[in-house]
Short mmCIF file of C-alpha atoms in Angstrom, two decimals:
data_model
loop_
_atom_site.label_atom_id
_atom_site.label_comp_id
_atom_site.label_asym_id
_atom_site.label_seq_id
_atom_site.Cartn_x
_atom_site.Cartn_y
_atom_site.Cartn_z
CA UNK E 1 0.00 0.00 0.00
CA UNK E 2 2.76 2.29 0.87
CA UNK E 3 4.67 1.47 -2.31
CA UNK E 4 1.52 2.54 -4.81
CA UNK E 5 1.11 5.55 -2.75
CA UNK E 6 4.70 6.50 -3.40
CA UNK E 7 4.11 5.98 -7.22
CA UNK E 8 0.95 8.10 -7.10
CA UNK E 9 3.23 11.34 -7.10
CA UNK E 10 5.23 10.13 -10.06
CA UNK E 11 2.27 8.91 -11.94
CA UNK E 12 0.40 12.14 -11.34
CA UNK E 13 3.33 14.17 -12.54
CA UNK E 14 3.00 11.82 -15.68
CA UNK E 15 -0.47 12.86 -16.22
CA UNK E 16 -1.33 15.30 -19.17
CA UNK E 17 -3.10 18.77 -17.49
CA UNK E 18 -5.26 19.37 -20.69
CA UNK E 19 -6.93 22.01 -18.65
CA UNK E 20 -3.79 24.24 -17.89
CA UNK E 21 -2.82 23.28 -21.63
CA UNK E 22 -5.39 24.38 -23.03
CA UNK E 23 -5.18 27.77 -20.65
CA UNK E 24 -1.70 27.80 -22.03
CA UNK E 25 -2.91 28.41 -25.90
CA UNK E 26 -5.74 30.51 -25.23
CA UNK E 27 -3.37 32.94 -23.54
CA UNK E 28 -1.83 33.12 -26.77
CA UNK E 29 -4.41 33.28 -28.95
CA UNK E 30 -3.61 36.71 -30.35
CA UNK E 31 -0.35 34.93 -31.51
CA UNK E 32 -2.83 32.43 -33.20
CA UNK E 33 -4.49 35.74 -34.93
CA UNK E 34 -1.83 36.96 -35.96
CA UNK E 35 0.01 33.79 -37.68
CA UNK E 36 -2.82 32.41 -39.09
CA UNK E 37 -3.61 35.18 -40.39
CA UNK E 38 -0.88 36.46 -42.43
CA UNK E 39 -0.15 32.49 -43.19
CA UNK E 40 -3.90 32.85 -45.15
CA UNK E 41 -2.79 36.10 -46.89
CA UNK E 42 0.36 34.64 -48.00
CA UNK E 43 -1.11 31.56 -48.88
CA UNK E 44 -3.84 33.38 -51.05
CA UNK E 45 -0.68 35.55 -52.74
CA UNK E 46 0.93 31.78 -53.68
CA UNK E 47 -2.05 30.64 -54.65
CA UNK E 48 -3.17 32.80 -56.74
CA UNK E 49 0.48 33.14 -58.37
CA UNK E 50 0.65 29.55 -59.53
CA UNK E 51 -0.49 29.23 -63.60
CA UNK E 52 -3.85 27.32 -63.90
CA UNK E 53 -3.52 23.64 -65.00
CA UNK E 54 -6.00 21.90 -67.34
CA UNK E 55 -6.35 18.28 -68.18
CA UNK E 56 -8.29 16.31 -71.04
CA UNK E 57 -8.01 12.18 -70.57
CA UNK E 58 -8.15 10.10 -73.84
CA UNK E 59 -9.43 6.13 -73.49
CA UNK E 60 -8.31 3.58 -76.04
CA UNK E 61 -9.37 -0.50 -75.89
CA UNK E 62 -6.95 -1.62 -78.61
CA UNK E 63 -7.25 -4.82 -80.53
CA UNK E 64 -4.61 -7.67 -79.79
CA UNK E 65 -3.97 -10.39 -82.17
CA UNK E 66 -5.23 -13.23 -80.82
CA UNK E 67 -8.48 -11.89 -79.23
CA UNK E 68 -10.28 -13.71 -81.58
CA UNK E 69 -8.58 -16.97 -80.82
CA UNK E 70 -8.23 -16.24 -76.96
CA UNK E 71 -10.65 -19.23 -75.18
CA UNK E 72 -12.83 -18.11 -72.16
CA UNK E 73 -10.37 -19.58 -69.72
CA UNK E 74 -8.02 -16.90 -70.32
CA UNK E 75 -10.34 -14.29 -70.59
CA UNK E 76 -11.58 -15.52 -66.88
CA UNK E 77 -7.89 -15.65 -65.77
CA UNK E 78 -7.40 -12.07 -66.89
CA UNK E 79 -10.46 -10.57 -65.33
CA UNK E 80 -9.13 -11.43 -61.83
CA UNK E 81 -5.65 -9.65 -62.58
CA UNK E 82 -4.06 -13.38 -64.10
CA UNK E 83 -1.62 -14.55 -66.54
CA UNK E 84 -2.12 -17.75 -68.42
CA UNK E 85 1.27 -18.60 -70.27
CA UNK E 86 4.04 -16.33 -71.14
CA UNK E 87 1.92 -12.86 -71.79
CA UNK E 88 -1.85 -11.56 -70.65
CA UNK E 89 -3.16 -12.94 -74.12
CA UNK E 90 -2.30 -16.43 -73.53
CA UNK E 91 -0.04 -17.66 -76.70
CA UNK E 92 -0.06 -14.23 -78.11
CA UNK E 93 3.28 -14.07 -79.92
CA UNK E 94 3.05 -10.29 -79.96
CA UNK E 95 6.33 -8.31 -78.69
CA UNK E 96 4.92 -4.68 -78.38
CA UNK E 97 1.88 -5.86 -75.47
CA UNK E 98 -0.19 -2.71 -74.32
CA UNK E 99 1.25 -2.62 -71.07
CA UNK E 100 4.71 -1.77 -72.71
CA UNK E 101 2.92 2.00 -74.01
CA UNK E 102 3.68 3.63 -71.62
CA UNK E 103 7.41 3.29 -71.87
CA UNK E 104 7.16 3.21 -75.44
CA UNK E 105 5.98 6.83 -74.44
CA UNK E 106 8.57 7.91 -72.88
CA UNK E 107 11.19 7.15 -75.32
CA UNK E 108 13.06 10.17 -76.73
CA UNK E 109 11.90 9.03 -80.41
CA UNK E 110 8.44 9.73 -78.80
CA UNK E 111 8.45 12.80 -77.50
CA UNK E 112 10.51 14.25 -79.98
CA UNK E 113 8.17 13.46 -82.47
CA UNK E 114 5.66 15.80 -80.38
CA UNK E 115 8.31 18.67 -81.10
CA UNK E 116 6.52 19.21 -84.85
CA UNK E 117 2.67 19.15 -83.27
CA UNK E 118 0.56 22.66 -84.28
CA UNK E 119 -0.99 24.05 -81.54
CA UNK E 120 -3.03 26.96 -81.27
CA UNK E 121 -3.85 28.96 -77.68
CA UNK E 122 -7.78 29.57 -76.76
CA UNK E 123 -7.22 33.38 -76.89
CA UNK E 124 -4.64 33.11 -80.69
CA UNK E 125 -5.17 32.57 -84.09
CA UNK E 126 -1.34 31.84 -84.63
CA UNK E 127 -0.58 28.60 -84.57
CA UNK E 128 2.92 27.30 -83.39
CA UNK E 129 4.59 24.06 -82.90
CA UNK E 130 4.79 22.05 -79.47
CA UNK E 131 8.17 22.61 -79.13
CA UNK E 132 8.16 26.76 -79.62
CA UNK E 133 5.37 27.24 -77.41
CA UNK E 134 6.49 24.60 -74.46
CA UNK E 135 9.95 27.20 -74.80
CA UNK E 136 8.29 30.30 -75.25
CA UNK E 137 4.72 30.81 -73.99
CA UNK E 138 4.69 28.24 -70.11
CA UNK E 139 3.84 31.02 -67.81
CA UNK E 140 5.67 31.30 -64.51
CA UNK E 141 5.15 31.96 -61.00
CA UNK E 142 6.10 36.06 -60.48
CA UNK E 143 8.79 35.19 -57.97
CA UNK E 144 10.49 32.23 -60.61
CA UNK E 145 12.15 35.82 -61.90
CA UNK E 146 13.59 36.96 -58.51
CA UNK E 147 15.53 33.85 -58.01
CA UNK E 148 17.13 34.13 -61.89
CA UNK E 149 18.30 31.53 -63.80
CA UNK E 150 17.52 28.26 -61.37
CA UNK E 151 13.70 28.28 -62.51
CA UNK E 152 12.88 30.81 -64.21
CA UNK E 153 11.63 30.18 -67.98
CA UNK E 154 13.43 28.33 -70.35
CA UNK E 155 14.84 30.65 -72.06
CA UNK E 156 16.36 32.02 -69.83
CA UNK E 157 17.65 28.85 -68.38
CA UNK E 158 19.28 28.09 -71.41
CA UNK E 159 20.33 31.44 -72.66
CA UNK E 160 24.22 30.91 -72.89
CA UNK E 161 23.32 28.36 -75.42
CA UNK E 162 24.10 29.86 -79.40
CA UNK E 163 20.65 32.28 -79.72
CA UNK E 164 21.10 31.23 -83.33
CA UNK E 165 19.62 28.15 -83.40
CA UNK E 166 17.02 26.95 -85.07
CA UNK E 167 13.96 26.19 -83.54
CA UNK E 168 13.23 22.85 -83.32
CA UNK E 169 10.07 22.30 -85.46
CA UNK E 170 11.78 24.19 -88.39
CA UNK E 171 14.87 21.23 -88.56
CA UNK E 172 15.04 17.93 -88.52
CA UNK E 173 15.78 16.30 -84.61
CA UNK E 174 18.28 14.05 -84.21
CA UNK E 175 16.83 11.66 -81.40
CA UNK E 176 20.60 10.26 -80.87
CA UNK E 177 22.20 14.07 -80.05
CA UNK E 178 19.34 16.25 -78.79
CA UNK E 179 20.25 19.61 -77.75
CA UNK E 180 20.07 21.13 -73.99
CA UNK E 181 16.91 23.31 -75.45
CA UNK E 182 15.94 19.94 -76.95
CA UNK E 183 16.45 17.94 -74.02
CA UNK E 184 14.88 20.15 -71.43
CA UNK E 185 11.83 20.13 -73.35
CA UNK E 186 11.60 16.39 -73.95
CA UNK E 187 11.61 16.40 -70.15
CA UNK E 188 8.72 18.89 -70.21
CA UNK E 189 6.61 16.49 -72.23
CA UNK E 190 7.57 13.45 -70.15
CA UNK E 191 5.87 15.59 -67.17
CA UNK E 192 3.07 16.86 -68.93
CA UNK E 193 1.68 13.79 -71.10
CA UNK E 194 1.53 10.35 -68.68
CA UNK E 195 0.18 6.75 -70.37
CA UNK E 196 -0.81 4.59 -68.39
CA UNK E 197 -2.49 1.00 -69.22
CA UNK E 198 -5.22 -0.73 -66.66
CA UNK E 199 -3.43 -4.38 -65.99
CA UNK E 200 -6.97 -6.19 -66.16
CA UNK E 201 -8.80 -4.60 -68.86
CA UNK E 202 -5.82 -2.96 -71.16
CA UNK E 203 -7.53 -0.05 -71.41
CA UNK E 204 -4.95 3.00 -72.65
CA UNK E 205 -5.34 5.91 -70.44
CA UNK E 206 -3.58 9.29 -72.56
CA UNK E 207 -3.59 11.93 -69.40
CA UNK E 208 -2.23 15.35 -70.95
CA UNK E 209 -1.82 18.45 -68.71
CA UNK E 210 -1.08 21.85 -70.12
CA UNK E 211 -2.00 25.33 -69.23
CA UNK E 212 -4.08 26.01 -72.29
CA UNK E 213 -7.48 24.10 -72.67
CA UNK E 214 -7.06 23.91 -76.27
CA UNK E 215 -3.40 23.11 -76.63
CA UNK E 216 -4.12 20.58 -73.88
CA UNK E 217 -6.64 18.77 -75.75
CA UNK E 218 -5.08 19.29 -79.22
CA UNK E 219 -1.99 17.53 -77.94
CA UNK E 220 -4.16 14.44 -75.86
CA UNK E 221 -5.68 13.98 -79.92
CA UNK E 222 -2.55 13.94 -82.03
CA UNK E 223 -0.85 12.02 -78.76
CA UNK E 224 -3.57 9.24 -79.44
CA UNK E 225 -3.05 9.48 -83.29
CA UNK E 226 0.50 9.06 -83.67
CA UNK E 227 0.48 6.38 -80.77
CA UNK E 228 -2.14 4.25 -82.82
CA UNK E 229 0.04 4.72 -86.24
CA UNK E 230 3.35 3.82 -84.69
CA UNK E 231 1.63 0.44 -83.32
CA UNK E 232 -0.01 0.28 -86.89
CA UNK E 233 3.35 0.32 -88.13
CA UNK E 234 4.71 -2.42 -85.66
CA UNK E 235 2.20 -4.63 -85.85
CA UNK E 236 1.78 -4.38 -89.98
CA UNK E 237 5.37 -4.10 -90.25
CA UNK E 238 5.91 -7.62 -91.67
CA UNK E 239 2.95 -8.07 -94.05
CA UNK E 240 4.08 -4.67 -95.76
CA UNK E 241 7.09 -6.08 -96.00
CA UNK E 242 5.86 -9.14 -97.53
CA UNK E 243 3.53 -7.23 -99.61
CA UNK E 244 5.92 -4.85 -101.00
CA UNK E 245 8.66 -7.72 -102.16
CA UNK E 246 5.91 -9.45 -103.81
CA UNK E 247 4.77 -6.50 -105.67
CA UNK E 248 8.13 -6.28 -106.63
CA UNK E 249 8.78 -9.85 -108.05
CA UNK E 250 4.70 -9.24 -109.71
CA UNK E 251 6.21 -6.24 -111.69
CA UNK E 252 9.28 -8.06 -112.71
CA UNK E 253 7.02 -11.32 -113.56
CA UNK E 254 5.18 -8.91 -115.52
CA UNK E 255 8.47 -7.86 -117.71
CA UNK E 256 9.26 -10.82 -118.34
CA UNK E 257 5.84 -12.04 -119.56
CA UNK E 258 5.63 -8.81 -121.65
CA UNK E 259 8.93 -9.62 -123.34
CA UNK E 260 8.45 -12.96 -123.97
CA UNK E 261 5.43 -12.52 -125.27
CA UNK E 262 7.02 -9.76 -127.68
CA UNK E 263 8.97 -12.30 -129.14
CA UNK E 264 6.34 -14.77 -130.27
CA UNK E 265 4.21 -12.32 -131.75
CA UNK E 266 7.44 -10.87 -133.84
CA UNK E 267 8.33 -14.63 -134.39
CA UNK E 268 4.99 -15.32 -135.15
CA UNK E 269 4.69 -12.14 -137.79
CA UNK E 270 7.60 -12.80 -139.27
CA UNK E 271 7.08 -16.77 -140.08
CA UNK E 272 3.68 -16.67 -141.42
CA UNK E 273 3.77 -18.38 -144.50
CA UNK E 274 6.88 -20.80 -143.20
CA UNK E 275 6.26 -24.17 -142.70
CA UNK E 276 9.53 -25.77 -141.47
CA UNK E 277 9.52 -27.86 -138.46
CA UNK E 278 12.09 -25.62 -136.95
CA UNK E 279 10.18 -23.00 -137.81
CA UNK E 280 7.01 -24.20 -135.64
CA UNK E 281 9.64 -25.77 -133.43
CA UNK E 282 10.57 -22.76 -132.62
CA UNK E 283 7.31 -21.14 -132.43
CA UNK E 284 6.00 -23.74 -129.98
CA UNK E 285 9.17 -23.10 -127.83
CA UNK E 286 8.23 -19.36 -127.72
CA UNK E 287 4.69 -19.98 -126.93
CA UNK E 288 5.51 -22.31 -123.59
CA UNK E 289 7.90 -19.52 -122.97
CA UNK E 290 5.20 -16.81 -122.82
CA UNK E 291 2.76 -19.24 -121.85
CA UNK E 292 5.15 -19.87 -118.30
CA UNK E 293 5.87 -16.67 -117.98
CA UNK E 294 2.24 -15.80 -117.60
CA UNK E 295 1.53 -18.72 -115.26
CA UNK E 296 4.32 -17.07 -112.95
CA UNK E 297 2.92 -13.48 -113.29
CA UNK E 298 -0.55 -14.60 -112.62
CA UNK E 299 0.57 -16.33 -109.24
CA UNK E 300 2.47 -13.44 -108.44
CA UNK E 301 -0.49 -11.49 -108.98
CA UNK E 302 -2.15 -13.47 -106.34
CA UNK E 303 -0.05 -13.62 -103.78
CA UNK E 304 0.51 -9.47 -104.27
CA UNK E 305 -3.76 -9.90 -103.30
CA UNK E 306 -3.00 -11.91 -100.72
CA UNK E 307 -0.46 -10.20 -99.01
CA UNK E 308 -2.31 -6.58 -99.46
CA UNK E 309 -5.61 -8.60 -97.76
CA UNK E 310 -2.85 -10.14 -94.59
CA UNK E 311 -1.91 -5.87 -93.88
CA UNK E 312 -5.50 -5.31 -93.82
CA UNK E 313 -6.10 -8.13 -91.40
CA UNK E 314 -2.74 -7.01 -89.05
CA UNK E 315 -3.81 -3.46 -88.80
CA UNK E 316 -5.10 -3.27 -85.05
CA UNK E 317 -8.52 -1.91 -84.95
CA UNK E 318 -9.19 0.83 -81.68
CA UNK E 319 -11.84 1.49 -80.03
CA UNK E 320 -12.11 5.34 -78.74
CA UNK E 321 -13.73 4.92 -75.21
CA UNK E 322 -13.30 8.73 -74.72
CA UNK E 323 -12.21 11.12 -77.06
CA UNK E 324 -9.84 14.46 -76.47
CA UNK E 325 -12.62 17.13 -75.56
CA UNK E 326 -11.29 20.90 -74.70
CA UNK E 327 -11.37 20.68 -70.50
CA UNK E 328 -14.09 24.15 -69.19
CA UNK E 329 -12.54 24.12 -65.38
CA UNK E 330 -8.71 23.65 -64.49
CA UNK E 331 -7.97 20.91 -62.86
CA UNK E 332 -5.25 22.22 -60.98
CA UNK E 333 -3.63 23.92 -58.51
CA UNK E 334 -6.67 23.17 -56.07
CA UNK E 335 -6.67 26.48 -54.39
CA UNK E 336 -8.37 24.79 -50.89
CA UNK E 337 -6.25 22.12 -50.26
CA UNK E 338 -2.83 24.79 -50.23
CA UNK E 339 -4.96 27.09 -47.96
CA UNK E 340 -5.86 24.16 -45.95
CA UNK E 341 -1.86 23.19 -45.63
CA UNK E 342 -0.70 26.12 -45.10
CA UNK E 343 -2.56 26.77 -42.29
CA UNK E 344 -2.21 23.77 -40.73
CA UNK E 345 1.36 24.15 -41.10
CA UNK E 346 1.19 27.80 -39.61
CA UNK E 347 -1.32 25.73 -36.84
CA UNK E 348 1.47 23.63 -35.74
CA UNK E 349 4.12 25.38 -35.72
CA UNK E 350 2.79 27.89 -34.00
CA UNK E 351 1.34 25.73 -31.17
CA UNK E 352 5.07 24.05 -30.94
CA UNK E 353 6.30 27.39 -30.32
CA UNK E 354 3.71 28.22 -27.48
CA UNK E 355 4.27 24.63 -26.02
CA UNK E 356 7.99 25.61 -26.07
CA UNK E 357 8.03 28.98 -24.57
CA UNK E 358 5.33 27.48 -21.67
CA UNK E 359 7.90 24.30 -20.96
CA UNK E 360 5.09 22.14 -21.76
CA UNK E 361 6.58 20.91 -24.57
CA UNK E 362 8.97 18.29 -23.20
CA UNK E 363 6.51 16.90 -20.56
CA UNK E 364 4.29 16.45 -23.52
CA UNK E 365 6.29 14.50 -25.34
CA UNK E 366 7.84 11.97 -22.23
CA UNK E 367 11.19 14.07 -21.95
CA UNK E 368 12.72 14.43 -18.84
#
């Protein structure tokens, strides 16, 4: 008994006083008035400073190879996040899956090919390329200028580079030696368009931000256009192949069967009234000649058919789930949520400094 009533004075010194805590931050509460509120001020000023973001989303269900051929197992295996065999198709052969787009995105052949886009503001009738207006037109917080050269635009980052170079869009980029300009803005794009692919349904999400509603949606279409013709060009890549070497060998066939049939017919002319065995010899000869020639144009021919029907059948069809639509609201910066930190911020730090400056802070916390 005597022992716990020897530990009652320790324990009690242990206790939290939320009483004369809370006494001790109401007797500061015109610090709290003050801090707060030139935290909300400032936080408006930031706000209010940062360039308005818009976004436009683009949905794509693309076609694989072998969804016609794909049994219900592995459709039922997919649903529930699955892989049956070596790939999400289940025997698919196919190299360039959807769930390799997004890094297929973010390849510097990509996003250089972006460089060359038109784009025209909401409030301009001049239109520009990608590249010039990502360089010349981003707009900038009004304190990016009082710091200098660390973030301030891009042109100015860059402006001990030679000013004459060419723009971008106006010459040819060479993916393999990009320039700092060149680079800097590939990095630009990287941040501003994002693919992303949904593991269990393969649906293609193209998410573009930008601070112009119509740039931002312009970009989002011709984003979703050149992705669908470079896997066009992947997929079809063989049969045109194929299609174009057979063409070839059909015109050649064709030459031949022209030439040879040029010589009967002048064999023929000439050797009318002749009627020596070598003579028609000779014009039989001709005749199976031009007569095999023709056999080999005509299944040239065919397989020129054929092959122009197999890039028909390997061109992947899409489906547009959404389409690029000009965004009415910003999505971004969301000006509650800063206010909401930076108070909150202000909040704590202020109530540190209080618990501080009343020594309640290291009884609070368990310190001796």
């Amino acid at each position: 008994m005597n022992d716990v009533i020897k530990n009652n004075p320790q324990q009690e010194s242990n206790a939290i006083d939320f009483t004369a805590l809370f006494s001790s931050l109401w007797k500061h509460r015109k610090l709290y008035y003050k801090v707060l509120g030139v935290t909300f001020v400032l936080a408006l000023v930031y706000v209010f400073s940062l360039p308005k973001v818009y976004r436009c989303e683009v949905l794509l269900a693309p076609e694989l190879s072998t969804t016609r051929t794909s049994n219900s197992l592995t459709s039922l295996a997919r649903s529930f996040g699955m892989k049956l065999g070596n790939n999400l198709t289940g025997g698919n052969s196919e190299a360039l899956m959807p769930t390799l787009y997004p890094d297929l995105m973010n390849s510097v052949d990509f996003k250089t090919s972006l460089f060359d886009v038109q784009v025209c503001a909401k409030d301009s009738v001049t239109p520009k390329s990608y590249y010039d207006y990502l360089l010349n037109d981003q707009k900038r917080p009004w304190w990016s200028a009082l710091i200098g050269g660390t973030v301030g635009t891009i042109t100015n980052l860059f402006a001990s580079e030679d000013t004459t170079e060419v723009s971008a869009a106006k010459k040819k980029v060479n993916p393999f030696k990009l320039t700092k300009k060149q680079t800097a803005i590939a990095k630009v794009i990287a941040k501003k368009v994002v693919c992303d692919v949904d593991q269990k349904t393969l649906v293609i999400t193209i998410d573009v931000r930008d601070q112009d509603p119509l740039i931002c949606a312009t970009v989002a279409d011709s984003v979703k256009e050149r992705l669908q013709q470079f896997i066009t060009d992947y997929r079809t890549n063989k049969a045109r192949i194929d299609y174009e070497y057979n063409k070839k060998l059909c015109a050649e066939s064709k030459v031949r069967y022209e030439k040879a049939r040029q010589r009967y017919v002048e064999f023929a002319d000439a050797n009318q009234d002749v009627i020596l065995q070598s003579v028609r010899t000779r014009l039989t000869d001709l005749e199976n000649e031009m007569q095999l020639q023709f056999n080999a144009y005509q299944t040239y021919a065919t397989q020129v058919q054929s092959s122009e029907a197999q890039v028909q059948q390997e061109t992947p069809a899409f489906m547009t789930l959404q389409s690029a639509t000009v965004p009415l609201k910003p999505a971004g910066p969301s000006k509650k949520k800063y206010l909401l930190v930076f108070l909150f911020l202000a909040f704590v730090g202020t109530t540190t400094y209080v618990l501080y400056k009343e020594r309640l802070l290291k009884p609070l916390l368990g310190l001796s």
